[in-house]
Amino acid sequence: MTVEALKEQFSHPDVRFRQQDALVMVDIENAHGSATLTTFGATLLSYRPKGGADVLWVSDTALYDGKKPVRGGVPVCWPWFGPYDPAALGPDPSDEHKKGHGIARYAFWDVESVESVGEATHVVFVLTSDDDIRKAWPLEFSLRLHVTLGEALEMTLEGENRSDREWRVSEAFHTYFGVGEAEGLVVRGLDGTTRIDKLADGERGTQSGDVAMMTPMEQVFVGHPGTLVIEDRDNAREIVIERENSASSVLWNPGPEGVQSFADMPDDQYRKTVCVEVANALDDAYPLAAGATHAMTMRLSVR
Ligand code: TA6
């Protein structure tokens, strides 16, 4: 949908549409703060609570060409997280088209609705299959992202299996949080959970106490539905991450060497962001039966 078509279809005092390079941007502003998404991947790129700094980080060298997902914000990973696992569907002729983290973040979504809910603003983005998407994912689906800017910023990813067969879903809100210093940053809420260390050949252990971010780091915590808190001390704030229907958390930072492999991320910016991802990944991937729908929710707030 073009900016003109969106302006034609939706006129709401809290919502503006604009073009940025090849992308359509959706700006939301109300008494609670502001947020910006792009219809490319339905990716949230900015969330500022009223009077506060941005909660999210976006790379200074991110691309807005509609070919590569914008580096930063909240990429939507669906219907698989990480590299595609052929076991999900069985070897499939389209496997070569299956890029990292699913199909949703590489597609242009439509805006389905814009409405006020009390003092909050609720925008729904929708994605259904097309010939391009079918090259990578042959099964019919519909995917909706509900975004509500209110006291908190709430996102719900609602996926429906419209095909005639069951598949397994793994998914994530791959959130890049903006922080003062990634190294040593404390994340609370994972004590006692099962930790899978992707940088140590998937070694499993039990997390004891709070997590102090390392750079680099890539750890998946599975089997826990709890709330996380990021202690962003340099910015004198705590970022609270609540969830529903998510049992995994992914903590990732590329570190000083790893960042060099990302052309869309300046080498010195790895210290300014941590990925704390609300997900259903690895052990927490789940079957989605033909005709079934699953909704995963993340709620962000700052204190
Ligand atoms: O969530 C961590 C991760 O899977 C890392 O392995 C790294 O690949 C990161 O996501 C970014 O992936 P992307 O495909 O966006 O470059």
PDB file of N, CA, C and O and ligand atoms in Angstrom, residues 71 81 101 105 174 176 218 250 252 262 277, ligand 1:
ATOM      1  N   ARG A  71      18.058  -2.893   9.903  1.00  0.00           N
ATOM      2  CA  ARG A  71      18.835  -3.433  11.046  1.00  0.00           C
ATOM      3  C   ARG A  71      18.455  -2.675  12.313  1.00  0.00           C
ATOM      4  O   ARG A  71      18.877  -1.516  12.517  1.00  0.00           O
ATOM      5  N   PHE A  81      12.382 -19.316  13.329  1.00  0.00           N
ATOM      6  CA  PHE A  81      13.390 -18.447  13.964  1.00  0.00           C
ATOM      7  C   PHE A  81      14.764 -19.050  13.669  1.00  0.00           C
ATOM      8  O   PHE A  81      14.952 -20.269  13.814  1.00  0.00           O
ATOM      9  N   HIS A 101      15.353 -16.405   9.750  1.00  0.00           N
ATOM     10  CA  HIS A 101      14.291 -15.822  10.554  1.00  0.00           C
ATOM     11  C   HIS A 101      12.953 -15.686   9.835  1.00  0.00           C
ATOM     12  O   HIS A 101      12.161 -14.795  10.134  1.00  0.00           O
ATOM     13  N   ARG A 105       9.635 -10.724   7.747  1.00  0.00           N
ATOM     14  CA  ARG A 105      10.397  -9.458   7.793  1.00  0.00           C
ATOM     15  C   ARG A 105      10.918  -9.030   6.423  1.00  0.00           C
ATOM     16  O   ARG A 105      11.457  -7.943   6.271  1.00  0.00           O
ATOM     17  N   HIS A 174      12.322  -9.912  17.471  1.00  0.00           N
ATOM     18  CA  HIS A 174      13.795  -9.859  17.550  1.00  0.00           C
ATOM     19  C   HIS A 174      14.249  -8.444  17.947  1.00  0.00           C
ATOM     20  O   HIS A 174      14.902  -7.735  17.169  1.00  0.00           O
ATOM     21  N   TYR A 176      15.870  -5.110  19.191  1.00  0.00           N
ATOM     22  CA  TYR A 176      17.160  -4.431  19.447  1.00  0.00           C
ATOM     23  C   TYR A 176      16.872  -3.271  20.392  1.00  0.00           C
ATOM     24  O   TYR A 176      16.304  -2.251  19.993  1.00  0.00           O
ATOM     25  N   GLU A 218      25.287 -15.244  22.665  1.00  0.00           N
ATOM     26  CA  GLU A 218      24.076 -15.729  21.997  1.00  0.00           C
ATOM     27  C   GLU A 218      23.551 -16.895  22.820  1.00  0.00           C
ATOM     28  O   GLU A 218      24.083 -18.010  22.742  1.00  0.00           O
ATOM     29  N   VAL A 250      15.775 -14.919  23.839  1.00  0.00           N
ATOM     30  CA  VAL A 250      17.074 -15.002  23.181  1.00  0.00           C
ATOM     31  C   VAL A 250      17.845 -13.730  23.520  1.00  0.00           C
ATOM     32  O   VAL A 250      17.326 -12.624  23.341  1.00  0.00           O
ATOM     33  N   TRP A 252      21.274 -11.713  22.647  1.00  0.00           N
ATOM     34  CA  TRP A 252      22.304 -11.722  21.613  1.00  0.00           C
ATOM     35  C   TRP A 252      23.001 -10.382  21.506  1.00  0.00           C
ATOM     36  O   TRP A 252      22.390  -9.328  21.616  1.00  0.00           O
ATOM     37  N   PHE A 262      28.560  -7.540   9.820  1.00  0.00           N
ATOM     38  CA  PHE A 262      27.267  -6.914   9.494  1.00  0.00           C
ATOM     39  C   PHE A 262      27.528  -5.576   8.808  1.00  0.00           C
ATOM     40  O   PHE A 262      27.875  -4.588   9.459  1.00  0.00           O
ATOM     41  N   GLU A 277      15.092 -11.036  23.054  1.00  0.00           N
ATOM     42  CA  GLU A 277      14.033 -11.416  22.118  1.00  0.00           C
ATOM     43  C   GLU A 277      12.971 -12.281  22.791  1.00  0.00           C
ATOM     44  O   GLU A 277      13.303 -13.318  23.383  1.00  0.00           O
TER      45      GLU A 277
HETATM   46  O1  TA6 B   1      18.890 -13.764  17.374  1.00  0.00           O
HETATM   47  C1  TA6 B   1      20.281 -13.891  17.165  1.00  0.00           C
HETATM   48  C2  TA6 B   1      20.566 -14.168  15.694  1.00  0.00           C
HETATM   49  O2  TA6 B   1      19.954 -15.377  15.305  1.00  0.00           O
HETATM   50  C3  TA6 B   1      22.080 -14.198  15.492  1.00  0.00           C
HETATM   51  O3  TA6 B   1      22.523 -15.506  15.220  1.00  0.00           O
HETATM   52  C4  TA6 B   1      22.304 -13.246  14.309  1.00  0.00           C
HETATM   53  O4  TA6 B   1      22.223 -13.953  13.107  1.00  0.00           O
HETATM   54  C5  TA6 B   1      21.131 -12.282  14.502  1.00  0.00           C
HETATM   55  O5  TA6 B   1      20.042 -13.114  14.867  1.00  0.00           O
HETATM   56  C6  TA6 B   1      20.859 -11.371  13.336  1.00  0.00           C
HETATM   57  O6  TA6 B   1      20.360 -12.117  12.265  1.00  0.00           O
HETATM   58  P1  TA6 B   1      20.053 -11.346  10.870  1.00  0.00           P
HETATM   59  O7  TA6 B   1      19.499 -12.395   9.979  1.00  0.00           O
HETATM   60  O8  TA6 B   1      19.063 -10.252  11.175  1.00  0.00           O
HETATM   61  O9  TA6 B   1      21.374 -10.762  10.444  1.00  0.00           O
END
